Coordinates of C-alpha atoms and ligand atoms in Angstrom, one line a residue:
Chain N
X29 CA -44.3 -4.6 -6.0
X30 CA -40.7 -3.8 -4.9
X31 CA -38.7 -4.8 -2.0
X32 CA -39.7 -2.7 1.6
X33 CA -36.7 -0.5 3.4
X34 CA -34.5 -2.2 4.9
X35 CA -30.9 -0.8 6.5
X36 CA -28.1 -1.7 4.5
X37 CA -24.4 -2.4 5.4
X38 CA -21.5 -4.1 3.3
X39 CA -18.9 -5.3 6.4
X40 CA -15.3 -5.6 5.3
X41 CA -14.6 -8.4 7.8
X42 CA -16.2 -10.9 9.9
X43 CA -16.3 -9.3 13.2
X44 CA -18.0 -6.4 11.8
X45 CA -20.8 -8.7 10.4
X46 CA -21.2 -10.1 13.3
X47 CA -21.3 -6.8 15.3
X48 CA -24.0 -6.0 12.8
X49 CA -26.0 -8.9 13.0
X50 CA -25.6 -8.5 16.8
X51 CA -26.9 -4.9 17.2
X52 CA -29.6 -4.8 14.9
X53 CA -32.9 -3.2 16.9
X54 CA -35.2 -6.1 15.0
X55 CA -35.0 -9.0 12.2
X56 CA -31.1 -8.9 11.1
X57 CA -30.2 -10.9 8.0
X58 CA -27.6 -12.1 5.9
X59 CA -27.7 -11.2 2.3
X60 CA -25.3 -13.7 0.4
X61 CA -26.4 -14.6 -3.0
X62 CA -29.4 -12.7 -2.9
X63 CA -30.7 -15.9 -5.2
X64 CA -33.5 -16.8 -2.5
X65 CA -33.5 -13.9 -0.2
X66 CA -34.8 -11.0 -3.2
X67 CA -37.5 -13.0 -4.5
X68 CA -38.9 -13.2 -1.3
X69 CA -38.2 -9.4 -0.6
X70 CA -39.5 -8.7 -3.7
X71 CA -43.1 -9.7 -3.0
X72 CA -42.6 -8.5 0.5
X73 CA -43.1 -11.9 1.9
X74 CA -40.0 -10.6 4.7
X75 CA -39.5 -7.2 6.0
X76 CA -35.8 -7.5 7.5
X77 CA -34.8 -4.7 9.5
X78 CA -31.5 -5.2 8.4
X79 CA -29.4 -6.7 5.5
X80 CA -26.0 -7.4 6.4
X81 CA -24.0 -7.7 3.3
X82 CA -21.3 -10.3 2.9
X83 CA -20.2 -9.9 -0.3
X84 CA -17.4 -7.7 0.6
X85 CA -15.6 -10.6 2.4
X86 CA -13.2 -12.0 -0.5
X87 CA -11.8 -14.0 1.9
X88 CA -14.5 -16.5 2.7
X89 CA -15.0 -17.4 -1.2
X90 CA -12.8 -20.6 -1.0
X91 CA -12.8 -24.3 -1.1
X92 CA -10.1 -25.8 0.3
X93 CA -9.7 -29.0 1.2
X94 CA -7.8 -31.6 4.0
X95 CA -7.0 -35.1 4.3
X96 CA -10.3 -36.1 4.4
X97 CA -12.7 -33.0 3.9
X98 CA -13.5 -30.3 1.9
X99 CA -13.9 -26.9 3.1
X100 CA -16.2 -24.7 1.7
X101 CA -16.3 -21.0 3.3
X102 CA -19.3 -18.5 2.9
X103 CA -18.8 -16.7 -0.1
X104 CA -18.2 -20.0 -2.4
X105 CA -21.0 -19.7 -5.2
X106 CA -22.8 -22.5 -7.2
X107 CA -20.6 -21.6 -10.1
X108 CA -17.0 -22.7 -8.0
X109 CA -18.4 -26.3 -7.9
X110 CA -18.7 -26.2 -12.0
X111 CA -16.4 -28.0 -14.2
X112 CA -13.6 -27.9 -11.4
X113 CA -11.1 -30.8 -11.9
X114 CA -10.2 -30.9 -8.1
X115 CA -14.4 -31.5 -7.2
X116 CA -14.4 -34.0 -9.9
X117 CA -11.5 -36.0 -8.6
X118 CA -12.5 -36.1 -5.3
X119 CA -16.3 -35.3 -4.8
X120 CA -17.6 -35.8 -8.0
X121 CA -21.3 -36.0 -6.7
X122 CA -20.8 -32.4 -5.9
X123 CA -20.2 -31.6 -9.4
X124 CA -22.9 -34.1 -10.6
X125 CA -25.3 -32.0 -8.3
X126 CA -24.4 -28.1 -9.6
X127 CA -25.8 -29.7 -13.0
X128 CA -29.0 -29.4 -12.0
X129 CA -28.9 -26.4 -10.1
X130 CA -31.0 -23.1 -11.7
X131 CA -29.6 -21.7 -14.7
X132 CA -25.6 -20.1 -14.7
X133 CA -26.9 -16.4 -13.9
X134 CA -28.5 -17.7 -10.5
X135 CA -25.2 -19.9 -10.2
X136 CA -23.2 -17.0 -10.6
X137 CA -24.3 -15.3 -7.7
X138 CA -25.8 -18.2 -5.1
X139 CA -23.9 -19.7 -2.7
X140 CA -23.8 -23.4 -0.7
X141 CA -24.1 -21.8 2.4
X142 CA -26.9 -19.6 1.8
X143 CA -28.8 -22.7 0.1
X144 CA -28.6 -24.8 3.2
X145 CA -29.6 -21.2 5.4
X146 CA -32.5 -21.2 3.3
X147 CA -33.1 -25.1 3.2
X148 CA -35.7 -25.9 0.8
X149 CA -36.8 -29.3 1.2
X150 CA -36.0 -30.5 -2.1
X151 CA -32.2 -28.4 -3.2
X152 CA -29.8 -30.1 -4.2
X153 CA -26.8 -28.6 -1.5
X154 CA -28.8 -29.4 1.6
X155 CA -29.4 -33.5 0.0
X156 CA -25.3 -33.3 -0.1
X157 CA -24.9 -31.9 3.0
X158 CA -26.8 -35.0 4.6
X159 CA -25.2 -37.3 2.5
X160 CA -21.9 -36.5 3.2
X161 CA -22.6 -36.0 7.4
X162 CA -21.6 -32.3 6.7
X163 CA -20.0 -30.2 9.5
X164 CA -21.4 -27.0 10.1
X165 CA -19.6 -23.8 11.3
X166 CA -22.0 -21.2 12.9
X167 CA -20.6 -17.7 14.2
X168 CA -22.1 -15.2 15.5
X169 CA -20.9 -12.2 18.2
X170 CA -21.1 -14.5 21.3
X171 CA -19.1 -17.6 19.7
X172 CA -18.3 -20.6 17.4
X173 CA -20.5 -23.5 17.6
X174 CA -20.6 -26.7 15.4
X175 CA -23.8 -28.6 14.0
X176 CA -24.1 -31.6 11.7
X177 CA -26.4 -31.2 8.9
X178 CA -28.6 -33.3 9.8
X179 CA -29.2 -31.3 13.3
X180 CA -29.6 -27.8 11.5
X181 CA -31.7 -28.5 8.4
X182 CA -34.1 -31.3 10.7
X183 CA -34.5 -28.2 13.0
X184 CA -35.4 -25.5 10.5
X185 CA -38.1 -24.6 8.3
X186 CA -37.5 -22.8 5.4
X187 CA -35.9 -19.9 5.1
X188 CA -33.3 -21.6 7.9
X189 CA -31.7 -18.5 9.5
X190 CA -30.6 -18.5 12.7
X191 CA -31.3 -15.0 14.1
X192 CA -28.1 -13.1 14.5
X193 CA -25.6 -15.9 13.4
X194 CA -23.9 -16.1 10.1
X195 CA -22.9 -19.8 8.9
X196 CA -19.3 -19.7 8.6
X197 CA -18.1 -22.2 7.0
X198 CA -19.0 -26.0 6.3
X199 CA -16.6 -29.1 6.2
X200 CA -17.6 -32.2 4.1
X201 CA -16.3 -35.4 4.9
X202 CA -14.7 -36.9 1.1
X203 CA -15.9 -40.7 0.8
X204 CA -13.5 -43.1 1.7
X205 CA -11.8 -44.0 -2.4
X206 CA -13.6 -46.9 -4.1
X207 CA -16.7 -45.7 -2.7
X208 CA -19.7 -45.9 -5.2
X209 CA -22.0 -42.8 -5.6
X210 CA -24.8 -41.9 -7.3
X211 CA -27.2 -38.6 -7.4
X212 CA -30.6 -38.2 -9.6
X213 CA -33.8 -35.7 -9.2
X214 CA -36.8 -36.0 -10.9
X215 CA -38.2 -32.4 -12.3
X216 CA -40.2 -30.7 -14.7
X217 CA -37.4 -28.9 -16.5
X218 CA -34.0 -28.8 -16.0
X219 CA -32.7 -26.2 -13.7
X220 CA -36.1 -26.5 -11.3
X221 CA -36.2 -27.3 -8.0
X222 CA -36.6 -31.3 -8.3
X223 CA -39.3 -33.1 -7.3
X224 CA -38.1 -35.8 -5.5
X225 CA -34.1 -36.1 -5.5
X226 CA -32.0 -39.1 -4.2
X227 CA -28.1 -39.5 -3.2
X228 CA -26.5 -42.8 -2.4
X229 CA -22.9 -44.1 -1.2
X230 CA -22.2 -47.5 -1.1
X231 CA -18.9 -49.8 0.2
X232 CA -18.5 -53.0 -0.9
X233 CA -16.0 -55.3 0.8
X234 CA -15.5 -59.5 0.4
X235 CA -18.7 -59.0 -2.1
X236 CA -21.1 -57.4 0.7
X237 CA -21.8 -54.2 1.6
X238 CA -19.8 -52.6 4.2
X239 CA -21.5 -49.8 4.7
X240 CA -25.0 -47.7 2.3
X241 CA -26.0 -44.0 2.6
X242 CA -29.0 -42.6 1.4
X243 CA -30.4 -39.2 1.6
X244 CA -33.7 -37.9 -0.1
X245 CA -34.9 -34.5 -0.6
X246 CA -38.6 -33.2 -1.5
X247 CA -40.5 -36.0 0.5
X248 CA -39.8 -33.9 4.3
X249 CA -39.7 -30.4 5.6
X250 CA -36.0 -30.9 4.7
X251 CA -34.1 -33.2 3.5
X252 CA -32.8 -36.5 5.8
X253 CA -31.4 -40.1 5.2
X254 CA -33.1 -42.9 5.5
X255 CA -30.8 -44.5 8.5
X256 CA -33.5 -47.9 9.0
X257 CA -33.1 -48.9 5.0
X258 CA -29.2 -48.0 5.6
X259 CA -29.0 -51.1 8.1
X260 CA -31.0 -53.5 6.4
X261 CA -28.3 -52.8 3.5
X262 CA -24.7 -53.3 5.6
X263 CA -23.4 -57.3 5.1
X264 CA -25.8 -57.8 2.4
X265 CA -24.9 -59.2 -0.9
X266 CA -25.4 -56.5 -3.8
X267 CA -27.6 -57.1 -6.4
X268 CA -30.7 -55.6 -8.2
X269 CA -33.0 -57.9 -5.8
X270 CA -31.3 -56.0 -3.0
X271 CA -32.3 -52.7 -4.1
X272 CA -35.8 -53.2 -5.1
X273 CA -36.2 -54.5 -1.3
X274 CA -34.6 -51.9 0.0
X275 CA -37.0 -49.1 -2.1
X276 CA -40.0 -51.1 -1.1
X277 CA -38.9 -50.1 2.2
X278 CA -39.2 -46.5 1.5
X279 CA -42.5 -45.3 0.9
X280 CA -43.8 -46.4 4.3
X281 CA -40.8 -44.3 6.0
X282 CA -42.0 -41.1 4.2
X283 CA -45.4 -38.7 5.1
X284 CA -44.4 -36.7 2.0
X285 CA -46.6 -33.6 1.3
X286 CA -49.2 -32.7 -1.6
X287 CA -49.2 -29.6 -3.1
X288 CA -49.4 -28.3 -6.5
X289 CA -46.6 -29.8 -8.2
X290 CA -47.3 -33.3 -7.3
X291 CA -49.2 -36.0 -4.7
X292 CA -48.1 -37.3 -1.4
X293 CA -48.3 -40.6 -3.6
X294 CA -46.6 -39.8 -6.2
X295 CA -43.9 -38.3 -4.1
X296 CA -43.5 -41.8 -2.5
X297 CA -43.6 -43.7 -5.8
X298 CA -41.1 -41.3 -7.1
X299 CA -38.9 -42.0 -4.0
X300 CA -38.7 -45.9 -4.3
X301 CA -37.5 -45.3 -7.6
X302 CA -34.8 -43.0 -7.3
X303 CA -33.7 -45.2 -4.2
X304 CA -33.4 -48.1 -6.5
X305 CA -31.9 -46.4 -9.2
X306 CA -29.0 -44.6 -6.8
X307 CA -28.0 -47.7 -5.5
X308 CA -28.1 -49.3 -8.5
X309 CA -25.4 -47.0 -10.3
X310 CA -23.7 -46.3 -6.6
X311 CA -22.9 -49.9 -6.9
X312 CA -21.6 -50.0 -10.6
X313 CA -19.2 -47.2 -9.5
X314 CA -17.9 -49.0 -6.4
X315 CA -14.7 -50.6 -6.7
X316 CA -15.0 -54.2 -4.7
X317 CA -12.5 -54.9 -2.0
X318 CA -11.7 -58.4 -0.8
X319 CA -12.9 -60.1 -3.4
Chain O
X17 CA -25.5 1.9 7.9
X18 CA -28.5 3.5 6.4
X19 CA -31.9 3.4 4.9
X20 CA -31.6 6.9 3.6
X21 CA -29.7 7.2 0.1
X22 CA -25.9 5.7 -0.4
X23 CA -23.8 7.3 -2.7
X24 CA -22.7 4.8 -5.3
X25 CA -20.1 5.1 -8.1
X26 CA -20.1 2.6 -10.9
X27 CA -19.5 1.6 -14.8
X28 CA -22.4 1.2 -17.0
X29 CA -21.3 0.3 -20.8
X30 CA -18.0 1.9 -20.1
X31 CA -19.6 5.1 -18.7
X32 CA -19.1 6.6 -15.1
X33 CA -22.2 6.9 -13.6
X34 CA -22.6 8.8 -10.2
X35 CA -26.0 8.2 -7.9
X36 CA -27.4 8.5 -4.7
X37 CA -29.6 5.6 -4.5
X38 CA -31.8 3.9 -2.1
X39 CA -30.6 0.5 -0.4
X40 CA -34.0 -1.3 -2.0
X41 CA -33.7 -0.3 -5.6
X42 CA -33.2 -3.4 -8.1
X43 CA -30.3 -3.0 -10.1
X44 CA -32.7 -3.3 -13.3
X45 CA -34.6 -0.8 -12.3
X46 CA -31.3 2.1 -11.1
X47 CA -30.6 1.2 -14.9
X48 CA -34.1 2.3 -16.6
X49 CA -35.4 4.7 -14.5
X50 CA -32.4 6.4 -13.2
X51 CA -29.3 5.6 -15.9
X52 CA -32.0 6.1 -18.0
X53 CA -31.2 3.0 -20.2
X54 CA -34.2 0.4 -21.0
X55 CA -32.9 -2.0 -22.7
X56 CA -32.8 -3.8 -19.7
X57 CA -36.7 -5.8 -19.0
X58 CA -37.9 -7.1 -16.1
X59 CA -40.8 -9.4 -16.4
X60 CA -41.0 -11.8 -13.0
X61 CA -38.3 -10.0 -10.9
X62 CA -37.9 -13.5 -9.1
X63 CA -35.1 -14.6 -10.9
X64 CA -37.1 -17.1 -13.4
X65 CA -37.5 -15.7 -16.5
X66 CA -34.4 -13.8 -17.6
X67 CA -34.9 -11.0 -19.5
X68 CA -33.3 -9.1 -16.8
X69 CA -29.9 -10.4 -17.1
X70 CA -27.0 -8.5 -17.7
X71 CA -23.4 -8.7 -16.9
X72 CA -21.8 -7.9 -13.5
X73 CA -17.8 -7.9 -13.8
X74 CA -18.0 -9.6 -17.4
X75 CA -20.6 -12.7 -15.5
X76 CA -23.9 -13.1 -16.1
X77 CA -26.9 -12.3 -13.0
X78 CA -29.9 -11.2 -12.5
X79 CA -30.2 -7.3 -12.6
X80 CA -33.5 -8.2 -10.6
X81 CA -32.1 -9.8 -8.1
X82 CA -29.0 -7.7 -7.1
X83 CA -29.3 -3.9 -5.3
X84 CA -27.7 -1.2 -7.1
X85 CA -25.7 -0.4 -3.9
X86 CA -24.4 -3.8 -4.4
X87 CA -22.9 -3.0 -7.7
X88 CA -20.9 -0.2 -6.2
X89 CA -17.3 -0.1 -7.9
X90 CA -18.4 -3.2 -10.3
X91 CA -18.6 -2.7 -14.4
X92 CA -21.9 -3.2 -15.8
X93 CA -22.9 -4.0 -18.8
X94 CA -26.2 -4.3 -20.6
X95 CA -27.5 -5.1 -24.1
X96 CA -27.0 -1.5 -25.0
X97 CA -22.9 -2.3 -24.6
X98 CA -23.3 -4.4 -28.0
X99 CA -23.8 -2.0 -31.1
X100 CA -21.4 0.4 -31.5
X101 CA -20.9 2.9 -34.2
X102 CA -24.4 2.2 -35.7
X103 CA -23.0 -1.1 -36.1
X104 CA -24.7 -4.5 -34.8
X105 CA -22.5 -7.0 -32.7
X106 CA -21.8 -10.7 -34.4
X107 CA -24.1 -11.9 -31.9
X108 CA -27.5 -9.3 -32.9
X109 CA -26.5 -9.9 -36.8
X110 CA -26.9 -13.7 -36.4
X111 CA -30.2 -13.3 -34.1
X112 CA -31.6 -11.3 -36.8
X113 CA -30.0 -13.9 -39.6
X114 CA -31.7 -16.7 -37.5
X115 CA -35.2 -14.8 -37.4
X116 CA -34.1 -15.1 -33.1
X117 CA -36.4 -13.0 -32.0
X118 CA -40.2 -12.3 -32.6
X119 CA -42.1 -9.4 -30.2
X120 CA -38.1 -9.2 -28.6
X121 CA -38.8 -8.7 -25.2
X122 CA -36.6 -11.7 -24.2
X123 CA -33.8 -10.7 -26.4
X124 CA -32.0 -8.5 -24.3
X125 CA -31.1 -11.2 -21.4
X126 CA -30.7 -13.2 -24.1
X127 CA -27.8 -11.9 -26.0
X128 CA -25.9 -11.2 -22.6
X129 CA -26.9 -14.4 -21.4
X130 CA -25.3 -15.8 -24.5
X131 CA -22.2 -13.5 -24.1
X132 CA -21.2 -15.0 -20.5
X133 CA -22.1 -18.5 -22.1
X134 CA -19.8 -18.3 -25.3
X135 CA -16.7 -16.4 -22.9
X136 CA -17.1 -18.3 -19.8
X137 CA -18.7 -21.7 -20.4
X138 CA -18.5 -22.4 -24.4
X139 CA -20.6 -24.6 -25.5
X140 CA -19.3 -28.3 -27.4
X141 CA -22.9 -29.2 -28.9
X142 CA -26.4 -28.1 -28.9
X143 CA -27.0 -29.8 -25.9
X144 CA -24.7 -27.2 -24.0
X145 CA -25.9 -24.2 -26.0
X146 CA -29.6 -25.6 -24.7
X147 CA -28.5 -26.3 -20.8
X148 CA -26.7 -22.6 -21.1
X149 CA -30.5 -20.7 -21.9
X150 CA -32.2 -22.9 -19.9
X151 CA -32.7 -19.8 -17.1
X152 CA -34.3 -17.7 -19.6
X153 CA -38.0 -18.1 -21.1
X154 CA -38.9 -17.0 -24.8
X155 CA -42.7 -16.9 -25.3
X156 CA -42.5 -16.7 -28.9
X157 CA -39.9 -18.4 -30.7
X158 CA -39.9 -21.8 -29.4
X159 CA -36.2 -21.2 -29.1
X160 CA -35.4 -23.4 -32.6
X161 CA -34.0 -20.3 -34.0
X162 CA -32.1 -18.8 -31.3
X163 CA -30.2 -22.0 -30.7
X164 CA -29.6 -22.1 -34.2
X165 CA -28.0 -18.6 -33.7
X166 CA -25.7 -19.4 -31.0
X167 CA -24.8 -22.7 -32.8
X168 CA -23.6 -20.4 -35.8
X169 CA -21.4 -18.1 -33.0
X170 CA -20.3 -20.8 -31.3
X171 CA -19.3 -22.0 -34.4
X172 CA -20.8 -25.4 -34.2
X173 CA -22.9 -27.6 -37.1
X174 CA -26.1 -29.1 -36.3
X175 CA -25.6 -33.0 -35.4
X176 CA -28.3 -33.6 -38.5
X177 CA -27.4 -31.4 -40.6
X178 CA -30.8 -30.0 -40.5
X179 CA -29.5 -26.1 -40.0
X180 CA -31.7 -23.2 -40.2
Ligands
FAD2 C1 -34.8 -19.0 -10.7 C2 -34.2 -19.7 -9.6 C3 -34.0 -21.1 -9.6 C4 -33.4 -21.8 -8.6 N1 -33.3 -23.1 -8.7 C5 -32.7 -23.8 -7.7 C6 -32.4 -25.2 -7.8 O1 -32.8 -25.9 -8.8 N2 -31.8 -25.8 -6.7 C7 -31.4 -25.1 -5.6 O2 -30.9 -25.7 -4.7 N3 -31.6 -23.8 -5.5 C8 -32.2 -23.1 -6.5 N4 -32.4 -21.7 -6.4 C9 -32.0 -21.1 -5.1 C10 -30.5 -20.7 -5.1 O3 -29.7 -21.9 -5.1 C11 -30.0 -19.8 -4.0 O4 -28.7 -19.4 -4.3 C12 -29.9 -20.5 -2.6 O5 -31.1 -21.1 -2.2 C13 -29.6 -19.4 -1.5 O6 -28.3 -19.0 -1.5 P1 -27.9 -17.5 -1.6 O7 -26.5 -17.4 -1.4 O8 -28.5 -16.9 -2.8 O9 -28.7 -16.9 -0.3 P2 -29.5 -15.6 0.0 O10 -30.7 -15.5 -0.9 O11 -28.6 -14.5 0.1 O12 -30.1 -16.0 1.5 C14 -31.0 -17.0 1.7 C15 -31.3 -17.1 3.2 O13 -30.2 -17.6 3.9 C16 -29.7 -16.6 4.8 N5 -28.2 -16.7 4.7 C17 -27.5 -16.8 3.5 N6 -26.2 -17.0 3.8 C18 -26.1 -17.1 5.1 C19 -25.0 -17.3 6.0 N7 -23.8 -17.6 5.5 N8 -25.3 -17.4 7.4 C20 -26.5 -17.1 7.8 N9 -27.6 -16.9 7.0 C21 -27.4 -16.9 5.7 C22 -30.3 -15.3 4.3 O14 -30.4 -14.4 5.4 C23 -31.6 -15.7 3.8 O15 -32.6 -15.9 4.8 C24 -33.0 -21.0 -7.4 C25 -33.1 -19.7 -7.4 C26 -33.7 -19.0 -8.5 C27 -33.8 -17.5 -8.4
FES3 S1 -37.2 -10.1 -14.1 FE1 -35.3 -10.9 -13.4 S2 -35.4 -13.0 -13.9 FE2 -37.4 -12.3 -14.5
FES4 S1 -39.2 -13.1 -28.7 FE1 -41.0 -12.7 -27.6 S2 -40.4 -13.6 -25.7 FE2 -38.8 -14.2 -26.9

C-alpha cells in the first residue's frame, strides 16, 4: 500500500504555514519529521487533504535557553538533544531520555514538537514535558495561545493535532540546581516505545523533602503526574521505606489499558516499580540543603 | 501547492537527477523505480526495519519515510555511492571478511547506517556499535558478525578477545 494524494506545500516562513493551514478546503496538517505521520500515511490510516511542510523553516531548529528555561522551537529533532554538553549540564534527563528514543535514522529526522503533537501515551518527550510543567506555544492564522503540558496531552488522543494550528515553540522550566532526577522505561528492546516509563524530581531541604515530581507514561491515554503521591512525599524524611509507600500508592491511581504488549496488571506492577526506583536514584542525585 | 507532479532537482551518488514527481512518492521508491537504482529495499515502509536507509545530506533516515519532493536540492546517497572503480569500500570488504551478510537483503541500510554511525556518532565499544544498529533488523545473521565488522572499521578489539 502507498500513501493517498495529498496537496503538498514547503512554506518559507511562518505566516505562510499558517496561511496554509488556514485555507486548506479539508484536513490540513503538519508534516515535521515525518517519523509518525508516514507510517500512518503509508497504510492509509489518514487521508490529509493537505501537508504543510515545515522543514523549510531553518529558523525554528533551535534550542535556546534563559534564566530558567529552555527553549525548544519546531524544527529541533531528537538528534539536537544527543551528546549535547549544554542539555547535559543543565537538563540532563533530557539527554538521559533521547537514549532510548528509536534508532539514530528516526532521530535524525523526528522532532520534540511533533512527538508531543502526536502524543503517544508512552514517548518519552510527552513524559518530560509533564515532568518539567512544560509551556506550550500554539500558533495558528488567528493568534498565539499558551497551554501547559499537562492541558494539551490530557486533552488529546493520539495523533494530538490541533486542526489548523502549528505548535510553535515549547519552554521547559530547568529544575531548580541540586535537584535530584531520575528517568527509566521498561521495553522489549531498546529503541521501542516503552512499556511503562517513569520520571521523578526530588528537593531535599533540612533532610526532608521540599518538594517530589512524578510523571508516568504508558499506564493513561497520555502521559500525567501523579499529583496525590507528590503530596504525601513533601516534608517527609527520604528513605527507601518512603518510596516503597509511595509506589504502593500507585497502582490504585492507574486504570491502565490491556492490549497486546502487556496486561492492565502488569502495567500497574510495572508502575510501582519504576516509581520506587525513580525516586530512589532522584534522591541519590539530590544534593541536601540545610543539613 | 499541488497534487499534480513537482518538479524536483536533486543529487543521487553525485549525479544530477531531474524529475517530475508526485507529492506521495517515497523517496525509496523515486530511487528504484524512477532513478532506476535498487540497491535501495524497502521491507516494512514504517520506519522499523531499516533496510531502507540511506543518507540525506551525509545523515542517515529513512528513504521510506521521507517524500522525494522533500529531498529537493539535498544530496543523496545510497549503497550504490560505495564501490567505485570496480573496487569495494573498507566497509563492504570487511562485511564480506566478517561473513556480514547471508541472503543480503539487510545489507544495504546497513552499510549506510554504519557510514552515518562511524562519521557522526563513533562508536567507543561494542556496546555503541550495538545501540548504533539497533533501528535495523537482520533476519539471518544474528548480527555476531556484522558487529564484528564494524568493530574491525571502527577500529576497536573485542573486550574478550574472542574476535571473529
Ligand atoms: C521505528 C520508529 C520507532 C520509534 N520509536 C519511538 C520511541 O521509542 N519513542 C518515541 O517517543 N517516539 C518514537 N517514534 C516516533 C518519533 O519520535 C516521531 O518523531 C514523533 O513521534 C513525531 O515527531 P515528527 O516530527 O516525526 O512528527 P510527524 O510525524 O511529522 O507528525 C506527527 C503528528 O504531529 C503533527 N505535528 C507535527 N509537528 C507539529 C507542529 N509543530 N504543530 C502542529 N502539529 C504538528 C503532524 O501533523 C502529525 O499529525 C518512533 C518512530 C519510528 C518510525
Ligand atoms: S522499509 Fe523503511 S524502515 Fe522498513
Ligand atoms: S543478511 Fe538476510 S536479513 Fe540480514
Amino acid at each position: 500500500m502507498k500513501p493517498p494524494p495529498f496537496e503538498y506545500c514547503r512554506p518559507d516562513s511562518i505566516d505562510e504555514a499558517l496561511e496554509a493551514l488556514a485555507d486548506a478546503s479539508e484536513d490540513a496538517r503538519v508534516l515535521a519529521g515525518g517519523q509518525s505521520l508516514v507510517p500512518l500515511l503509508n497504510v492509509r490510516q489518514v487521508r490529509p487533504a493537505r501537508l504543510v511542510d515545515i522543514n523549510a523553516l531553518v529558523a525554528e531548529r533551535y534550542l535556546t535557553y534563559t534564566d530558567d528555561a529552555l527553549a525548544i522551537g519546531c524544527l529541533a529533532r531528537h538528534v539536537d538533544f544527543e551528546d549535547n554538553p549544554e542539555i547535559n549540564a543543565r537538563l540532563p534527563i533530557l539527554g538521559e531520555a533521547v537514549k532510548e528514543l528509536a534508532s539514530p535514522a528516526v532521530r535524525n529526522r523526528g522532532t520534540f514538537c511533533g512527538s508531543l503533537c502526536h502524543n503517544d501515551p508512552a514517548a518519552e518527550w510527552p513524559l518530560m514535558a509533564v515532568l518539567l510543567d512544560a509551556r506550550l506555544h500554539v500558533q495558528s492564522a488567528s493568534g498565539v495561545r499558551q497551554e501547559t503540558a499537562g492541558g494539551w496531552l490530557a486533552d488529546r488522543h493520539s495523533p494530538a493535532v490541533a486542526p489548523r494550528e502549528l505548535l510553535r515553540r515549547v519552554e521547559i522550566g530547568v529544575p531548580p540546581p541540586g535537584a535530584g532526577w531520575s528517568f527509566t522505561e521498561f521495553n522489549r528492546r531498546p529503541g521501542d516505545v516503552a512499556i511503562v516509563s517513569a520520571a521523578a524530581l526530588l528537593t531535599i531541604e533540612g533532610g526532608r523533602v521540599a518538594s517530589a515530581r512524578l510523571a508516568l507514561g504508558g499506564v493513561d491515554r497520555s502521559a500525567r503526574r501523579l499529583h496525590q503521591v507528590e503530596r504525601l512525599l513533601e516534608g517527609e524524611t527520604p528513605s527507601e521505606a518512603l518510596w516503597s509507600a509511595a509506589a504502593g500508592e500507585v497502582p490504585a491511581l492507574l486504570e491502565p489499558p490491556t492490549d497486546l504488549q502487556a496486561t492492565a496488571g502488569f502495567r500497574r506492577h510495572l508502575a510501582a516499580q519504576l516509581t520506587r526506583r525513580v525516586f530512589a536514584e532522584a534522591e541519590a542525585r539530590a544534593t541536601r540543603k540545610g543539613t | 501547492m499541488t497534487t499534480t507532479e513537482c518538479e524536483i532537482s536533486l543529487t543521487v551518488n553525485g549525479e544530477a537527477v531531474r524529475e517530475a514527481v508526485p507529492p506521495r512518492l517515497l523517496l525509496g521508491d523515486f530511487l528504484r523505480e524512477r532513478a532506476g537504482i535498487a540497491g535501495t529495499h524497502f521491507g516494512c515502509e514504517q520506519g522499523v526495519c531499516g533496510t531502507c536507509t540511506v543518507l540525506l545530506d551525509g545523515e542517515s533516515i529513512r528513504s521510506c519515510l521521507l517524500f522525494a519532493v522533500q529531498a529537493d536540492g539535498c544530496e543523496v546517497a545510497t549503497v550504490e555511492s560505495l564501490a567505485s572503480d570496480g573496487q569495494l569500500h573498507r566497509l563492504q570488504t570487511l562485511f564480506k571478511k566478517h561473513h556480514a551478510l547471508q541472503c543480503g537483503y539487510c545489507t544495504p541500510g546497513m552499510l549506510m547506517t554504519a557510514l552515518d554511525l562511524l562519521a557522526n556518532r563513533p562508536p567507543a565499544s561494542e556496546a555503541d556499535i550495538r545501540d548504533g544498529i539497533r533501528g535495523n533488523l537482520c533476519r539471518c545473521t544474528g548480527y555476531q558478525n556484522i558487529v564484528a565488522a564494524l568493530m574491525e572499521a571502527a577500529g576497536l578489539e573485542k573486550a574478550d578477545g574472542a574476535g571473529a
